[in-house]
mmCIF file of C-alpha atoms and ligand atoms in Angstrom:
data_model
loop_
_atom_site.group_PDB
_atom_site.id
_atom_site.type_symbol
_atom_site.label_atom_id
_atom_site.label_comp_id
_atom_site.label_asym_id
_atom_site.label_seq_id
_atom_site.Cartn_x
_atom_site.Cartn_y
_atom_site.Cartn_z
ATOM 1 C CA UNK W 1 201.381 58.263 37.209
ATOM 2 C CA UNK W 2 200.977 61.450 39.203
ATOM 3 C CA UNK W 3 198.495 64.030 37.926
ATOM 4 C CA UNK W 4 200.868 66.922 38.075
ATOM 5 C CA UNK W 5 200.253 70.131 36.076
ATOM 6 C CA UNK W 6 203.231 72.497 35.979
ATOM 7 C CA UNK W 7 202.420 75.987 37.244
ATOM 8 C CA UNK W 8 203.241 77.645 33.918
ATOM 9 C CA UNK W 9 200.820 75.366 32.021
ATOM 10 C CA UNK W 10 198.089 76.114 34.518
ATOM 11 C CA UNK W 11 198.713 79.835 34.091
ATOM 12 C CA UNK W 12 198.480 79.562 30.283
ATOM 13 C CA UNK W 13 195.245 77.589 30.651
ATOM 14 C CA UNK W 14 193.730 80.223 32.951
ATOM 15 C CA UNK W 15 194.796 83.035 30.601
ATOM 16 C CA UNK W 16 192.959 81.258 27.760
ATOM 17 C CA UNK W 17 189.790 81.160 29.856
ATOM 18 C CA UNK W 18 189.907 84.850 30.744
ATOM 19 C CA UNK W 19 188.549 86.233 27.425
ATOM 20 C CA UNK W 20 185.622 83.827 27.698
ATOM 21 C CA UNK W 21 184.906 85.102 31.177
ATOM 22 C CA UNK W 22 184.829 88.668 29.828
ATOM 23 C CA UNK W 23 182.268 87.766 27.190
ATOM 24 C CA UNK W 24 179.741 86.232 29.504
ATOM 25 C CA UNK W 25 176.662 88.276 30.198
ATOM 26 C CA UNK W 26 174.949 86.882 33.245
ATOM 27 C CA UNK W 27 171.211 87.206 32.793
ATOM 28 C CA UNK W 28 169.487 89.257 35.440
ATOM 29 C CA UNK W 29 166.061 87.938 36.384
ATOM 30 C CA UNK W 30 165.130 91.286 37.890
ATOM 31 C CA UNK W 31 165.434 95.016 37.490
ATOM 32 C CA UNK W 32 165.994 97.072 40.634
ATOM 33 C CA UNK W 33 164.728 100.637 40.609
ATOM 34 C CA UNK W 34 166.711 102.627 43.135
ATOM 35 C CA UNK W 35 168.668 105.778 43.849
ATOM 36 C CA UNK W 36 167.007 109.104 44.639
ATOM 37 C CA UNK W 37 163.485 107.698 44.853
ATOM 38 C CA UNK W 38 160.822 107.562 47.533
ATOM 39 C CA UNK W 39 159.836 103.946 46.822
ATOM 40 C CA UNK W 40 162.551 101.644 45.473
ATOM 41 C CA UNK W 41 161.143 98.449 43.979
ATOM 42 C CA UNK W 42 162.030 95.412 41.920
ATOM 43 C CA UNK W 43 160.526 94.185 38.665
ATOM 44 C CA UNK W 44 160.609 90.568 37.526
ATOM 45 C CA UNK W 45 159.128 89.021 34.375
ATOM 46 C CA UNK W 46 156.393 87.521 36.555
ATOM 47 C CA UNK W 47 155.772 90.589 38.707
ATOM 48 C CA UNK W 48 155.587 93.941 36.964
ATOM 49 C CA UNK W 49 154.245 95.611 40.123
ATOM 50 C CA UNK W 50 150.918 96.580 38.589
ATOM 51 C CA UNK W 51 152.614 98.740 35.948
ATOM 52 C CA UNK W 52 150.906 98.982 32.565
ATOM 53 C CA UNK W 53 152.325 96.480 30.091
ATOM 54 C CA UNK W 54 151.743 97.789 26.590
ATOM 55 C CA UNK W 55 152.003 95.978 23.287
ATOM 56 C CA UNK W 56 153.429 98.319 20.673
ATOM 57 C CA UNK W 57 153.768 98.065 16.903
ATOM 58 C CA UNK W 58 157.227 99.358 16.109
ATOM 59 C CA UNK W 59 158.767 100.754 12.934
ATOM 60 C CA UNK W 60 162.199 101.625 14.386
ATOM 61 C CA UNK W 61 164.731 98.802 14.241
ATOM 62 C CA UNK W 62 167.918 98.547 16.272
ATOM 63 C CA UNK W 63 170.475 100.354 14.120
ATOM 64 C CA UNK W 64 174.208 100.972 14.264
ATOM 65 C CA UNK W 65 176.152 104.185 13.726
ATOM 66 C CA UNK W 66 175.992 104.009 9.921
ATOM 67 C CA UNK W 67 172.343 103.062 9.835
ATOM 68 C CA UNK W 68 172.855 99.314 9.464
ATOM 69 C CA UNK W 69 170.062 97.189 10.908
ATOM 70 C CA UNK W 70 171.264 95.139 13.870
ATOM 71 C CA UNK W 71 167.931 93.726 14.856
ATOM 72 C CA UNK W 72 164.357 94.006 13.635
ATOM 73 C CA UNK W 73 161.738 94.772 16.242
ATOM 74 C CA UNK W 74 158.304 94.629 14.635
ATOM 75 C CA UNK W 75 156.374 94.512 17.895
ATOM 76 C CA UNK W 76 157.286 94.623 21.516
ATOM 77 C CA UNK W 77 155.696 94.387 24.909
ATOM 78 C CA UNK W 78 156.992 96.665 27.603
ATOM 79 C CA UNK W 79 156.544 99.310 30.246
ATOM 80 C CA UNK W 80 157.052 103.001 29.545
ATOM 81 C CA UNK W 81 160.212 104.076 31.391
ATOM 82 C CA UNK W 82 158.373 107.173 32.635
ATOM 83 C CA UNK W 83 155.713 104.981 34.278
ATOM 84 C CA UNK W 84 158.478 103.144 36.158
ATOM 85 C CA UNK W 85 160.039 106.393 37.360
ATOM 86 C CA UNK W 86 156.638 107.776 38.368
ATOM 87 C CA UNK W 87 155.954 104.705 40.476
ATOM 88 C CA UNK W 88 159.302 105.006 42.257
ATOM 89 C CA UNK W 89 158.740 108.731 42.810
ATOM 90 C CA UNK W 90 161.839 110.816 42.180
ATOM 91 C CA UNK W 91 163.026 112.606 45.281
ATOM 92 C CA UNK W 92 163.322 116.103 43.801
ATOM 93 C CA UNK W 93 162.768 118.803 46.415
ATOM 94 C CA UNK W 94 163.532 121.644 44.018
ATOM 95 C CA UNK W 95 161.793 121.548 40.618
ATOM 96 C CA UNK W 96 164.403 123.845 39.105
ATOM 97 C CA UNK W 97 166.978 121.119 39.718
ATOM 98 C CA UNK W 98 165.174 118.846 37.239
ATOM 99 C CA UNK W 99 167.882 119.390 34.634
ATOM 100 C CA UNK W 100 170.431 117.777 36.933
ATOM 101 C CA UNK W 101 168.658 114.448 37.264
ATOM 102 C CA UNK W 102 169.456 111.422 35.168
ATOM 103 C CA UNK W 103 167.970 107.967 34.831
ATOM 104 C CA UNK W 104 170.919 105.623 34.674
ATOM 105 C CA UNK W 105 170.204 102.284 32.997
ATOM 106 C CA UNK W 106 172.722 99.668 34.092
ATOM 107 C CA UNK W 107 173.276 96.270 32.458
ATOM 108 C CA UNK W 108 174.819 93.134 33.893
ATOM 109 C CA UNK W 109 177.816 93.276 31.540
ATOM 110 C CA UNK W 110 178.787 96.780 32.656
ATOM 111 C CA UNK W 111 177.105 98.640 29.772
ATOM 112 C CA UNK W 112 175.475 101.835 31.042
ATOM 113 C CA UNK W 113 173.259 104.423 29.424
ATOM 114 C CA UNK W 114 171.997 107.719 30.827
ATOM 115 C CA UNK W 115 168.675 109.336 29.999
ATOM 116 C CA UNK W 116 168.042 112.873 31.158
ATOM 117 C CA UNK W 117 165.019 113.189 33.448
ATOM 118 C CA UNK W 118 163.913 116.132 31.282
ATOM 119 C CA UNK W 119 163.831 114.164 28.036
ATOM 120 C CA UNK W 120 161.797 111.377 29.647
ATOM 121 C CA UNK W 121 159.153 113.930 30.609
ATOM 122 C CA UNK W 122 159.402 116.740 28.073
ATOM 123 C CA UNK W 123 161.290 115.472 25.023
ATOM 124 C CA UNK W 124 160.527 113.128 22.128
ATOM 125 C CA UNK W 125 161.824 110.194 24.203
ATOM 126 C CA UNK W 126 159.068 110.739 26.776
ATOM 127 C CA UNK W 127 156.541 108.554 24.943
ATOM 128 C CA UNK W 128 159.088 106.277 23.266
ATOM 129 C CA UNK W 129 161.449 104.947 25.937
ATOM 130 C CA UNK W 130 160.548 101.466 27.076
ATOM 131 C CA UNK W 131 161.615 98.634 29.300
ATOM 132 C CA UNK W 132 160.921 95.658 27.033
ATOM 133 C CA UNK W 133 159.959 92.211 28.290
ATOM 134 C CA UNK W 134 159.055 90.749 24.902
ATOM 135 C CA UNK W 135 160.208 91.278 21.329
ATOM 136 C CA UNK W 136 158.340 90.059 18.261
ATOM 137 C CA UNK W 137 155.871 88.134 20.406
ATOM 138 C CA UNK W 138 158.454 86.253 22.465
ATOM 139 C CA UNK W 139 159.985 86.807 25.903
ATOM 140 C CA UNK W 140 163.557 88.073 25.691
ATOM 141 C CA UNK W 141 165.871 85.154 26.383
ATOM 142 C CA UNK W 142 169.093 85.568 24.389
ATOM 143 C CA UNK W 143 169.917 89.094 25.577
ATOM 144 C CA UNK W 144 167.553 89.077 28.446
ATOM 145 C CA UNK W 145 165.405 89.267 30.343
ATOM 146 C CA UNK W 146 164.977 93.021 30.072
ATOM 147 C CA UNK W 147 165.968 95.523 27.389
ATOM 148 C CA UNK W 148 165.656 99.299 27.406
ATOM 149 C CA UNK W 149 164.835 100.706 23.979
ATOM 150 C CA UNK W 150 164.348 104.310 22.884
ATOM 151 C CA UNK W 151 162.321 104.238 19.676
ATOM 152 C CA UNK W 152 162.661 107.989 19.108
ATOM 153 C CA UNK W 153 166.462 107.913 18.872
ATOM 154 C CA UNK W 154 167.808 108.594 15.364
ATOM 155 C CA UNK W 155 170.332 105.765 15.757
ATOM 156 C CA UNK W 156 168.809 103.294 18.186
ATOM 157 C CA UNK W 157 171.712 100.860 18.841
ATOM 158 C CA UNK W 158 173.636 102.819 21.475
ATOM 159 C CA UNK W 159 170.632 103.231 23.803
ATOM 160 C CA UNK W 160 169.297 99.735 23.199
ATOM 161 C CA UNK W 161 170.438 98.296 26.535
ATOM 162 C CA UNK W 162 170.502 94.523 26.839
ATOM 163 C CA UNK W 163 170.784 92.575 30.129
ATOM 164 C CA UNK W 164 169.318 95.469 32.137
ATOM 165 C CA UNK W 165 169.597 94.851 35.879
ATOM 166 C CA UNK W 166 169.270 98.298 37.461
ATOM 167 C CA UNK W 167 167.610 101.625 36.853
ATOM 168 C CA UNK W 168 169.092 104.263 39.120
ATOM 169 C CA UNK W 169 167.963 107.847 39.587
ATOM 170 C CA UNK W 170 170.945 110.103 40.147
ATOM 171 C CA UNK W 171 171.558 113.828 40.488
ATOM 172 C CA UNK W 172 174.508 115.532 38.874
ATOM 173 C CA UNK W 173 176.369 118.444 40.527
HETATM 174 N N1 MTE M 1 174.262 95.401 27.772
HETATM 175 C C1 MTE M 1 174.704 95.820 26.571
HETATM 176 N N2 MTE M 1 173.853 96.395 25.727
HETATM 177 C C2 MTE M 1 174.281 96.855 24.544
HETATM 178 C C3 MTE M 1 175.616 96.721 24.136
HETATM 179 C C4 MTE M 1 176.495 96.097 25.055
HETATM 180 O O1 MTE M 1 177.701 95.928 24.805
HETATM 181 N N3 MTE M 1 175.993 95.650 26.246
HETATM 182 N N4 MTE M 1 176.011 97.212 22.901
HETATM 183 C C5 MTE M 1 175.184 98.263 22.297
HETATM 184 C C6 MTE M 1 175.482 98.561 20.926
HETATM 185 S S1 MTE M 1 176.934 99.381 20.631
HETATM 186 C C7 MTE M 1 174.600 98.284 19.904
HETATM 187 S S2 MTE M 1 174.870 98.804 18.331
HETATM 188 C C8 MTE M 1 173.388 97.472 20.139
HETATM 189 C C9 MTE M 1 173.376 96.268 19.230
HETATM 190 O O2 MTE M 1 172.232 95.571 19.478
HETATM 191 P P1 MTE M 1 171.964 94.133 18.850
HETATM 192 O O3 MTE M 1 172.089 93.142 19.926
HETATM 193 O O4 MTE M 1 170.618 94.212 18.312
HETATM 194 O O5 MTE M 1 172.999 93.915 17.772
HETATM 195 O O6 MTE M 1 173.290 97.037 21.486
HETATM 196 C C10 MTE M 1 173.709 97.966 22.440
HETATM 197 N N5 MTE M 1 173.382 97.445 23.724
HETATM 198 MO MO1 MO M 2 176.990 99.796 18.385
#
């Protein structure tokens, strides 16, 4: 017997696979820091480029729009986002343009979140925005390897970025 699949059946089969394809979140093993910076660099779980890894006790869970708890984070290990930006060195010739700069956190599934440069230096988020490598004493594997988390946000879900692969410094018009 010939192994013959009619074209229409093949098409139906491929259409069934498509939603699965959309749900896959390829894990990035690195985070590239790039954009308007003097020294672009790459972080991996094994090479954090000499940046200070801090272990933090945390009382802010990952919450949704109506306050529901999506995930409990009791402790985490991570690098302050500001330390990462400092190391890369933002190329900002005119200080008064600081309000135009954003730190764009990009995930492998297309999710993107902007932080204003100003808030990461002068706002509540300055001391509370982290690139996490571990949660609750374990490396991030399920949504990993890197997560950005802003513990000073009122609702923390939207800026809890899983599968982070890039951090880009951009300037708005
Ligand atoms: N990469 C990525 N991160 C994401 C999302 C996403 O779709 N992709 N969803 C966000 C939303 S809307 C919420 S509420 C939280 C949920 O986090 P959880 O995994 O703890 O439920 O993740 C956020 N981070
Ligand atoms: Mo959400």
